Amino acid sequence: MATVLQNYINGEWCNAAAADYLDVINPATTEVLASVPLSSASDLDRAAEAAATAFKTWRRTPATDRIQYLFKLKALLDEHFEDLAQTITQECGKTLAESKGEMRRAIENVEVACGIPILMQGYNSEDIARGIDEIMIRQPIGVAAVIAPFNFPGMIPFWFLPYAIACGNTYIIKPSEKVPLTMQKVMHLIAQTGLPNGVVNLVNGAKDVVDAILDHPAIRAVSFVGSTPVARYVYSRAAANGKRAQCQGGAKNPVIVLPDADIAMTTRILADSAFGCAGQRCLAASIAVTVGDARKTFTEAIADAAQSRKVGYGLEDGVQMGPVITAQSRDRIVSAIQKGTDEGATVLVDGREPAVPGYEQGYFVRPTILQNIDPAGEIARTEIFGPVLSLIHLETIDDAIALVNQGQYGNMACLFTSSGAAARKFRYEAEAGNIGINIGVAAPMAFFPFSGWKDSFFGDLHGQGHQAIEFFTQTKVVVERWQDWSRQF
């Protein structure tokens, strides 16, 4: 019988008040790894109350003392690095190398958050008027929560968690019900740091828990990463209840290849971008736009790269791409490919016959390339979230930038070129929050914000770096007069 997962509330592991459970499935082997409870609103209420109580004392803990727990957590994450990476591969499907890269990014955020005593400092001015000083200070906002997606179970919670608690807030993690095991293990490590009870809590579940987070009066801020329709829902409901919200949505990331690009390098990088993590990431290349003479050489090269990519179980040596997360995701991706052909696209590389020896029941879709797609068609506008790359050819960089900017999303846009002038033009004109120049996955380091524009982001302040600190604090301005009481009036 599969292990039934528990919630972690107020420093204790506890059973959920759940009527239903879901199997956690290895998408490559279809092995049942665990059973996750679909917790109730009452479970979330307990976690929120515990976090609110803990906040009263945690906020008064000096920042230099708060970050000591992060130093301990960083050491524990390093110590258990291999096990955490393997867990990500088992429940999420990506290759072990990709899982290790994910955990490195998680740890980087812990390292940056250890600088909170400097990073959250305010500022002051003496004598704004005679004998009057003015000070701006940052204070924590209270209880915050993250609603995490399935595609990066180890990394994405760390875009928010370490900054929140280092700034003096308390926290609730709601991992994706598809991939709850990684955060279960992380929560065991957090408990080993000796962090006071209630500072970090974990509640498993699905929409009932999400709605409870969005409605609970004690929760002041919500972070979300997922699809655009759900991001819009979370943002609207959170805002209606007076909460801060930062909601990362979907993407349809265009990449432009100019004739002066290094085609060998470009192909290698774009194949990793489009097909890495089976295309299940919000910074995956979705559309490759060739300009002028780049068309023939790049098309041939990317087709060869797609066909030669080794697909299989991510824990096996040499595997370059794993499965997608569920059978439903696989079927949706296959349907999207068919939709593209219905709109007139031709299939250059077809990944719809994905049988992997030894893993015939796994949720695999091989790398797929569509060409001659309609730039105004649904397949060019809709996020597929799978290993599907669409090719479009245009004659000028201006036409290509216009295509980039006409889309509803603005998560990432990239350019491959040897021209500094072209790179500067693209950087200035492209309407996206994350820009890559000769980079296929423009993922910001932990000390920069993970940006996003248009329908790729709802809110103001992004995760990571300084913007995370601003999100998890509120400013207070103090105006002081200290008179010389011997003064004669």
Coordinates of C-alpha atoms in Angstrom, one line a residue:
M1 CA 0.0 0.0 0.0
A2 CA 1.3 3.4 -0.9
T3 CA 2.5 5.8 1.8
V4 CA -0.2 8.4 2.7
L5 CA 1.4 11.8 3.0
Q6 CA 0.8 14.2 5.9
N7 CA 0.6 17.9 6.4
Y8 CA 3.1 19.8 8.5
I9 CA 1.3 22.3 10.8
N10 CA 2.7 24.1 13.8
G11 CA 5.8 22.0 14.0
E12 CA 4.0 18.6 13.8
W13 CA 3.3 16.1 11.1
C14 CA -0.5 15.4 11.1
N15 CA -3.1 13.6 9.0
A16 CA -5.4 15.7 6.8
A17 CA -9.1 16.0 7.3
A18 CA -9.5 14.7 3.7
A19 CA -12.3 12.7 2.1
D20 CA -10.3 12.1 -1.1
Y21 CA -6.8 11.1 -2.0
L22 CA -4.8 11.1 -5.2
D23 CA -2.1 8.7 -6.3
V24 CA 1.3 10.3 -6.9
I25 CA 2.6 8.6 -10.1
N26 CA 6.0 8.3 -11.6
P27 CA 5.2 9.4 -15.2
A28 CA 7.9 7.3 -16.8
T29 CA 7.1 4.0 -15.1
T30 CA 3.5 4.7 -13.9
E31 CA 4.5 3.3 -10.5
V32 CA 2.4 4.7 -7.6
L33 CA 4.9 6.5 -5.4
A34 CA 2.5 7.7 -2.6
S35 CA -1.0 8.8 -1.8
V36 CA -1.6 12.6 -1.3
P37 CA -4.6 13.8 0.7
L38 CA -6.8 16.5 -0.8
S39 CA -6.9 18.5 2.4
S40 CA -9.9 20.5 3.5
A41 CA -10.4 24.2 4.3
S42 CA -10.2 23.3 8.0
D43 CA -6.6 22.0 7.5
L44 CA -5.7 25.3 5.9
D45 CA -7.4 27.2 8.7
R46 CA -5.3 25.4 11.2
A47 CA -2.1 26.2 9.3
A48 CA -3.1 29.9 8.9
E49 CA -3.9 30.2 12.6
A50 CA -0.5 28.5 13.6
A51 CA 1.3 30.9 11.2
A52 CA -0.5 33.9 12.6
T53 CA 0.4 33.0 16.1
A54 CA 4.0 32.3 15.3
F55 CA 4.3 35.6 13.5
K56 CA 3.9 37.6 16.7
T57 CA 7.2 36.4 18.0
W58 CA 9.0 35.6 14.7
R59 CA 8.7 39.2 13.5
R60 CA 10.5 40.3 16.6
T61 CA 13.4 37.9 16.1
P62 CA 16.4 39.8 14.9
A63 CA 17.1 39.4 11.2
T64 CA 20.6 38.1 11.9
D65 CA 19.0 35.4 14.0
R66 CA 16.4 34.5 11.4
I67 CA 18.9 33.9 8.7
Q68 CA 20.8 31.4 10.9
Y69 CA 18.0 28.9 10.1
L70 CA 18.6 29.5 6.4
F71 CA 22.3 28.8 6.8
K72 CA 21.4 25.5 8.4
L73 CA 18.8 24.8 5.6
K74 CA 21.3 25.5 2.9
A75 CA 23.7 23.0 4.5
L76 CA 21.0 20.4 4.7
L77 CA 19.9 20.9 1.1
D78 CA 23.5 20.4 0.0
E79 CA 23.8 17.3 2.1
H80 CA 20.6 15.8 0.7
F81 CA 21.1 17.2 -2.8
E82 CA 21.3 13.8 -4.6
D83 CA 18.2 12.4 -2.9
L84 CA 16.1 15.5 -3.6
A85 CA 17.2 15.5 -7.3
Q86 CA 16.2 11.8 -7.6
T87 CA 12.9 12.5 -6.0
I88 CA 12.1 15.3 -8.5
T89 CA 12.9 12.9 -11.4
Q90 CA 10.8 10.2 -10.0
E91 CA 7.7 12.3 -9.4
C92 CA 8.1 14.9 -12.2
G93 CA 9.8 13.0 -15.0
K94 CA 12.6 15.3 -15.9
T95 CA 16.2 14.0 -16.3
L96 CA 18.4 13.7 -13.3
A97 CA 20.7 16.4 -14.7
E98 CA 17.7 18.7 -15.0
S99 CA 16.6 17.9 -11.5
K100 CA 20.1 18.7 -10.2
G101 CA 20.0 22.0 -12.0
E102 CA 16.6 22.8 -10.4
M103 CA 17.9 22.1 -6.9
R104 CA 21.0 24.3 -7.5
R105 CA 18.6 27.2 -8.4
A106 CA 16.6 26.5 -5.2
I107 CA 19.8 26.6 -3.1
E108 CA 20.9 29.9 -4.8
N109 CA 17.7 31.6 -3.5
V110 CA 18.4 30.4 0.0
E111 CA 21.9 31.9 -0.3
V112 CA 20.6 35.2 -1.6
A113 CA 18.0 35.4 1.2
C114 CA 20.8 35.0 3.8
G115 CA 21.7 38.6 2.9
I116 CA 18.4 40.0 4.2
P117 CA 20.0 42.0 7.1
I118 CA 21.5 44.2 4.4
L119 CA 18.9 43.8 1.6
M120 CA 15.9 44.9 3.7
Q121 CA 17.5 47.9 5.1
G122 CA 15.6 51.2 4.9
Y123 CA 17.0 54.7 4.7
N124 CA 16.8 58.0 6.5
S125 CA 17.4 61.7 6.1
E126 CA 18.4 64.1 8.9
D127 CA 17.0 67.6 9.3
I128 CA 14.3 67.4 6.6
A129 CA 13.2 70.5 8.5
R130 CA 15.1 72.1 11.4
G131 CA 15.3 69.5 14.2
I132 CA 13.2 66.9 12.3
D133 CA 14.5 63.6 11.0
E134 CA 12.7 61.1 8.7
I135 CA 13.2 57.4 8.5
M136 CA 11.8 54.7 6.1
I137 CA 11.8 51.2 7.6
R138 CA 10.7 47.8 6.2
Q139 CA 8.5 45.5 8.3
P140 CA 7.1 42.1 7.5
I141 CA 3.5 41.8 6.3
G142 CA 2.4 38.7 8.2
V143 CA 1.4 35.3 6.9
A144 CA 2.1 34.5 3.3
A145 CA 1.5 31.4 1.1
V146 CA 2.7 29.9 -2.1
I147 CA 0.6 27.8 -4.5
A148 CA 3.2 25.9 -6.4
P149 CA 3.0 24.2 -9.8
F150 CA 4.1 20.7 -10.8
N151 CA 6.9 21.4 -13.2
F152 CA 9.6 22.6 -10.7
P153 CA 8.6 21.1 -7.4
G154 CA 12.0 21.8 -5.8
M155 CA 12.8 25.2 -7.2
I156 CA 9.7 27.4 -7.5
P157 CA 8.7 27.4 -3.7
F158 CA 12.2 28.8 -3.1
W159 CA 11.6 31.8 -5.3
F160 CA 9.5 33.0 -2.3
L161 CA 9.9 31.0 0.9
P162 CA 13.4 32.0 2.0
Y163 CA 12.8 35.7 1.4
A164 CA 9.5 35.6 3.2
I165 CA 10.7 34.1 6.4
A166 CA 14.0 36.0 6.4
C167 CA 12.0 39.2 6.3
G168 CA 10.1 38.1 9.4
N169 CA 7.0 36.6 7.8
T170 CA 5.5 33.2 8.5
Y171 CA 4.6 30.9 5.6
I172 CA 2.4 28.2 4.2
I173 CA 3.4 25.9 1.3
K174 CA 0.7 24.3 -0.9
P175 CA 2.7 22.0 -3.3
S176 CA 1.1 20.7 -6.5
E177 CA -0.9 17.6 -5.7
K178 CA 0.8 15.9 -8.7
V179 CA 4.3 16.3 -7.2
P180 CA 4.1 16.6 -3.4
L181 CA 7.1 14.4 -2.5
T182 CA 9.9 16.9 -3.0
M183 CA 8.4 19.4 -0.6
Q184 CA 7.6 16.7 1.9
K185 CA 11.4 15.9 2.0
V186 CA 12.3 19.6 2.1
M187 CA 9.9 20.1 5.0
H188 CA 11.6 17.4 6.9
L189 CA 14.9 19.3 6.4
I190 CA 13.3 22.6 7.5
A191 CA 12.1 20.9 10.7
Q192 CA 15.7 19.8 11.4
T193 CA 16.9 23.4 11.4
G194 CA 15.0 24.0 14.6
L195 CA 12.9 26.7 13.1
P196 CA 10.2 27.7 15.6
N197 CA 6.8 26.0 15.3
G198 CA 4.4 27.6 12.9
V199 CA 6.9 29.7 11.0
V200 CA 6.7 27.3 8.0
N201 CA 3.7 25.0 7.4
L202 CA 2.8 22.6 4.6
V203 CA -0.7 21.8 3.5
N204 CA -1.4 19.3 0.7
G205 CA -4.4 19.6 -1.5
A206 CA -6.1 20.9 -4.6
K207 CA -8.6 23.7 -5.4
D208 CA -10.4 23.6 -2.0
V209 CA -7.1 24.5 -0.3
V210 CA -6.3 27.1 -3.0
D211 CA -9.6 28.8 -2.4
A212 CA -9.2 28.6 1.4
I213 CA -5.8 30.4 1.0
L214 CA -7.3 33.1 -1.2
D215 CA -10.1 33.7 1.3
H216 CA -8.5 33.3 4.7
P217 CA -8.3 36.7 6.5
A218 CA -5.0 35.9 8.2
I219 CA -3.1 35.4 4.9
R220 CA -1.8 38.7 3.7
A221 CA 0.1 37.7 0.5
V222 CA -0.1 34.9 -2.1
S223 CA 2.5 33.8 -4.7
F224 CA 1.4 31.6 -7.6
V225 CA 2.9 30.0 -10.7
G226 CA 0.9 28.2 -13.3
S227 CA -1.3 28.7 -16.3
T228 CA -2.7 32.1 -17.3
P229 CA -6.3 31.3 -16.7
V230 CA -5.6 30.1 -13.2
A231 CA -3.1 33.0 -12.5
R232 CA -5.9 35.4 -13.5
Y233 CA -8.3 33.6 -11.1
V234 CA -5.9 33.6 -8.2
Y235 CA -4.9 37.2 -8.7
S236 CA -8.5 38.4 -8.9
R237 CA -9.7 36.5 -5.9
A238 CA -6.7 37.4 -3.8
A239 CA -7.0 41.0 -4.7
A240 CA -10.8 41.0 -4.0
N241 CA -9.9 39.9 -0.5
G242 CA -7.3 42.6 0.0
K243 CA -4.2 40.4 -0.4
R244 CA -1.0 41.1 -2.2
A245 CA -0.6 38.7 -5.1
Q246 CA 2.2 37.9 -7.6
C247 CA 0.9 35.4 -10.2
Q248 CA 3.1 34.0 -12.9
G249 CA 1.1 32.8 -15.8
G250 CA 1.7 31.0 -19.1
A251 CA 3.9 31.7 -22.1
K252 CA 4.5 31.3 -25.8
N253 CA 8.1 32.1 -26.0
P254 CA 9.5 33.2 -29.5
V255 CA 13.1 32.9 -30.5
I256 CA 14.5 34.7 -33.5
V257 CA 17.4 33.3 -35.5
L258 CA 19.2 35.8 -37.7
P259 CA 21.4 34.8 -40.7
D260 CA 24.6 35.8 -38.9
A261 CA 23.9 33.4 -35.9
D262 CA 26.2 30.5 -35.2
I263 CA 23.9 27.8 -36.4
A264 CA 25.6 24.9 -34.6
M265 CA 25.5 26.7 -31.3
T266 CA 22.0 28.0 -31.8
T267 CA 20.7 24.6 -32.7
R268 CA 22.2 23.0 -29.6
I269 CA 20.9 25.7 -27.3
L270 CA 17.4 25.8 -28.9
A271 CA 17.0 22.1 -28.8
D272 CA 17.7 22.1 -25.1
S273 CA 15.3 25.0 -24.6
A274 CA 12.4 23.6 -26.6
F275 CA 12.7 19.9 -25.5
G276 CA 14.4 20.1 -22.1
C277 CA 12.1 19.2 -19.3
A278 CA 9.8 17.9 -22.1
G279 CA 8.9 21.4 -22.9
Q280 CA 7.1 21.8 -19.5
R281 CA 8.6 25.1 -18.4
C282 CA 7.5 28.6 -18.8
L283 CA 10.8 29.6 -20.4
A284 CA 10.8 26.9 -23.1
A285 CA 11.3 28.0 -26.6
S286 CA 7.9 27.6 -28.4
I287 CA 8.3 29.3 -31.7
A288 CA 11.6 29.6 -33.7
V289 CA 11.5 32.5 -36.2
T290 CA 14.1 32.3 -38.9
V291 CA 15.0 35.5 -40.7
G292 CA 16.3 35.6 -44.3
D293 CA 19.0 33.1 -45.2
A294 CA 18.9 31.3 -41.7
R295 CA 15.8 29.3 -42.8
K296 CA 17.3 26.3 -44.6
T297 CA 20.4 25.6 -42.5
F298 CA 18.6 26.0 -39.1
T299 CA 15.6 24.0 -40.2
E300 CA 17.8 21.0 -41.2
A301 CA 19.9 21.3 -38.1
I302 CA 17.0 21.5 -35.6
A303 CA 15.2 18.6 -37.2
D304 CA 18.4 16.5 -36.8
A305 CA 18.7 17.5 -33.2
A306 CA 15.1 16.7 -32.4
Q307 CA 15.3 13.3 -34.1
S308 CA 18.5 12.3 -32.3
R309 CA 17.4 13.3 -28.8
K310 CA 17.3 10.3 -26.5
V311 CA 14.0 9.9 -24.7
G312 CA 13.5 7.7 -21.7
Y313 CA 13.5 7.4 -17.9
G314 CA 15.3 10.4 -16.4
L315 CA 17.3 8.2 -13.9
E316 CA 19.0 6.3 -16.7
D317 CA 22.3 7.4 -18.2
G318 CA 22.3 9.3 -21.4
V319 CA 18.6 10.2 -21.4
Q320 CA 18.1 13.7 -22.6
M321 CA 14.3 14.0 -22.2
G322 CA 11.8 12.4 -20.0
P323 CA 8.0 12.0 -20.1
V324 CA 5.3 14.7 -19.6
I325 CA 3.5 14.7 -16.3
T326 CA 0.3 12.8 -16.9
A327 CA -1.6 10.8 -19.5
Q328 CA -4.0 13.8 -19.8
S329 CA -1.1 16.1 -20.6
R330 CA 0.2 13.7 -23.2
D331 CA -3.2 13.5 -24.9
R332 CA -3.6 17.2 -24.8
I333 CA -0.2 17.7 -26.5
V334 CA -1.0 15.2 -29.2
S335 CA -4.3 17.0 -29.8
A336 CA -2.5 20.3 -30.1
I337 CA -0.2 18.8 -32.8
Q338 CA -3.3 17.6 -34.7
K339 CA -4.8 21.1 -34.3
G340 CA -1.7 22.5 -36.0
T341 CA -2.0 20.2 -39.0
D342 CA -5.7 21.1 -39.2
E343 CA -4.6 24.7 -39.5
G344 CA -2.3 23.9 -42.4
A345 CA 1.0 23.2 -40.6
T346 CA 3.2 20.4 -41.8
V347 CA 4.9 18.0 -39.3
L348 CA 8.7 18.1 -39.9
V349 CA 9.4 15.8 -36.9
D350 CA 6.6 13.8 -35.5
G351 CA 6.8 12.7 -31.8
R352 CA 3.3 11.2 -31.6
E353 CA 4.6 7.6 -31.7
P354 CA 6.6 7.7 -28.5
A355 CA 7.0 4.1 -27.4
V356 CA 10.1 3.9 -25.2
P357 CA 11.4 0.3 -24.8
G358 CA 10.8 -0.9 -21.2
Y359 CA 8.5 2.1 -20.5
E360 CA 5.7 1.5 -22.9
Q361 CA 3.1 2.7 -20.4
G362 CA 4.9 5.9 -19.6
Y363 CA 3.5 9.3 -20.6
F364 CA 6.0 10.1 -23.4
V365 CA 5.8 12.5 -26.3
R366 CA 8.9 12.7 -28.4
P367 CA 10.3 16.0 -29.7
T368 CA 8.0 17.4 -32.4
I369 CA 8.6 20.2 -34.9
L370 CA 5.8 21.9 -36.9
Q371 CA 6.6 24.1 -39.9
N372 CA 4.6 26.4 -42.1
I373 CA 2.3 27.4 -39.3
D374 CA -0.1 30.2 -39.5
P375 CA 1.2 33.1 -37.3
A376 CA -2.4 34.1 -36.6
G377 CA -3.5 30.6 -36.0
E378 CA -4.4 29.0 -32.7
I379 CA -1.3 26.8 -32.6
A380 CA 0.9 29.9 -32.8
R381 CA -0.9 31.6 -30.0
T382 CA -1.7 28.8 -27.5
E383 CA 0.7 27.5 -24.9
I384 CA 1.2 23.8 -25.6
F385 CA 3.5 23.1 -22.6
G386 CA 5.1 20.1 -24.2
P387 CA 8.1 19.2 -26.5
V388 CA 6.7 20.9 -29.6
L389 CA 8.6 23.6 -31.5
S390 CA 6.9 25.6 -34.3
L391 CA 8.8 27.2 -37.1
I392 CA 8.0 30.5 -38.8
H393 CA 10.0 32.2 -41.5
L394 CA 10.1 36.0 -42.0
E395 CA 12.3 38.3 -44.1
T396 CA 13.4 41.0 -41.7
I397 CA 14.2 41.5 -38.0
D398 CA 11.5 44.1 -37.8
D399 CA 8.9 41.6 -39.0
A400 CA 10.2 39.1 -36.4
I401 CA 10.0 41.7 -33.6
A402 CA 6.5 42.6 -34.6
L403 CA 5.6 38.9 -34.4
V404 CA 7.1 38.7 -30.9
N405 CA 5.1 41.7 -29.7
Q406 CA 1.7 40.7 -31.2
G407 CA 1.4 37.8 -28.8
Q408 CA -0.7 37.9 -25.6
Y409 CA 2.2 36.6 -23.5
G410 CA 5.4 38.3 -22.5
N411 CA 7.4 35.9 -20.5
M412 CA 10.5 35.4 -22.6
A413 CA 11.9 36.3 -26.0
C414 CA 15.3 35.4 -27.4
L415 CA 17.6 36.4 -30.3
F416 CA 20.5 34.6 -31.8
T417 CA 22.9 36.8 -33.7
S418 CA 26.5 37.9 -34.0
S419 CA 25.5 41.6 -34.3
G420 CA 25.6 43.8 -31.3
A421 CA 23.4 46.4 -33.1
A422 CA 20.7 43.7 -33.7
A423 CA 21.0 42.6 -30.1
R424 CA 20.6 46.1 -28.8
K425 CA 17.6 46.7 -31.0
F426 CA 15.9 43.5 -29.9
R427 CA 16.7 44.1 -26.2
Y428 CA 15.1 47.6 -26.5
E429 CA 12.0 46.7 -28.6
A430 CA 11.0 43.2 -27.6
E431 CA 8.0 43.1 -25.3
A432 CA 8.9 40.4 -22.8
G433 CA 10.0 40.4 -19.2
N434 CA 13.0 38.0 -19.7
I435 CA 15.2 38.6 -22.7
G436 CA 17.9 36.2 -24.0
I437 CA 20.7 37.1 -26.4
N438 CA 22.3 33.9 -27.6
I439 CA 20.6 32.3 -24.6
G440 CA 17.8 29.7 -25.0
V441 CA 16.4 29.8 -21.4
A442 CA 16.6 33.3 -20.1
A443 CA 16.2 32.3 -16.4
P444 CA 17.3 35.0 -14.1
M445 CA 19.7 34.3 -11.3
A446 CA 18.3 34.4 -7.8
F447 CA 19.5 38.0 -7.2
F448 CA 17.4 39.2 -10.2
P449 CA 13.6 39.2 -10.4
F450 CA 11.9 36.5 -12.4
S451 CA 10.1 38.9 -14.7
G452 CA 7.1 38.6 -16.9
W453 CA 4.8 40.9 -18.9
K454 CA 1.3 41.0 -20.4
D455 CA -0.7 37.8 -19.7
S456 CA 2.4 36.0 -18.4
F457 CA 2.2 37.9 -15.0
F458 CA -0.5 39.4 -12.8
G459 CA 0.7 41.7 -10.1
D460 CA 3.5 44.2 -9.6
L461 CA 6.5 42.7 -7.7
H462 CA 8.1 39.5 -9.0
G463 CA 9.8 36.6 -7.2
Q464 CA 13.5 36.5 -6.3
G465 CA 15.9 39.2 -5.3
H466 CA 15.0 42.7 -4.3
Q467 CA 11.5 42.5 -5.6
A468 CA 10.8 39.5 -3.4
I469 CA 11.9 41.6 -0.4
E470 CA 9.6 44.4 -1.4
F471 CA 6.7 42.0 -1.9
F472 CA 7.2 40.5 1.6
T473 CA 7.6 43.8 3.5
Q474 CA 5.6 46.9 3.9
T475 CA 7.2 50.3 4.3
K476 CA 6.7 52.6 7.3
V477 CA 7.8 56.2 7.3
V478 CA 8.7 57.8 10.7
V479 CA 9.0 61.5 11.1
E480 CA 10.7 62.5 14.4
R481 CA 11.3 65.7 16.3
W482 CA 13.7 65.7 19.2
Q483 CA 13.8 69.2 20.5
D484 CA 16.3 70.8 22.7
W485 CA 14.0 71.3 25.6
S486 CA 16.1 74.1 26.9
R487 CA 15.1 76.1 23.9
Q488 CA 13.1 79.2 24.7
F489 CA 9.8 79.7 22.9

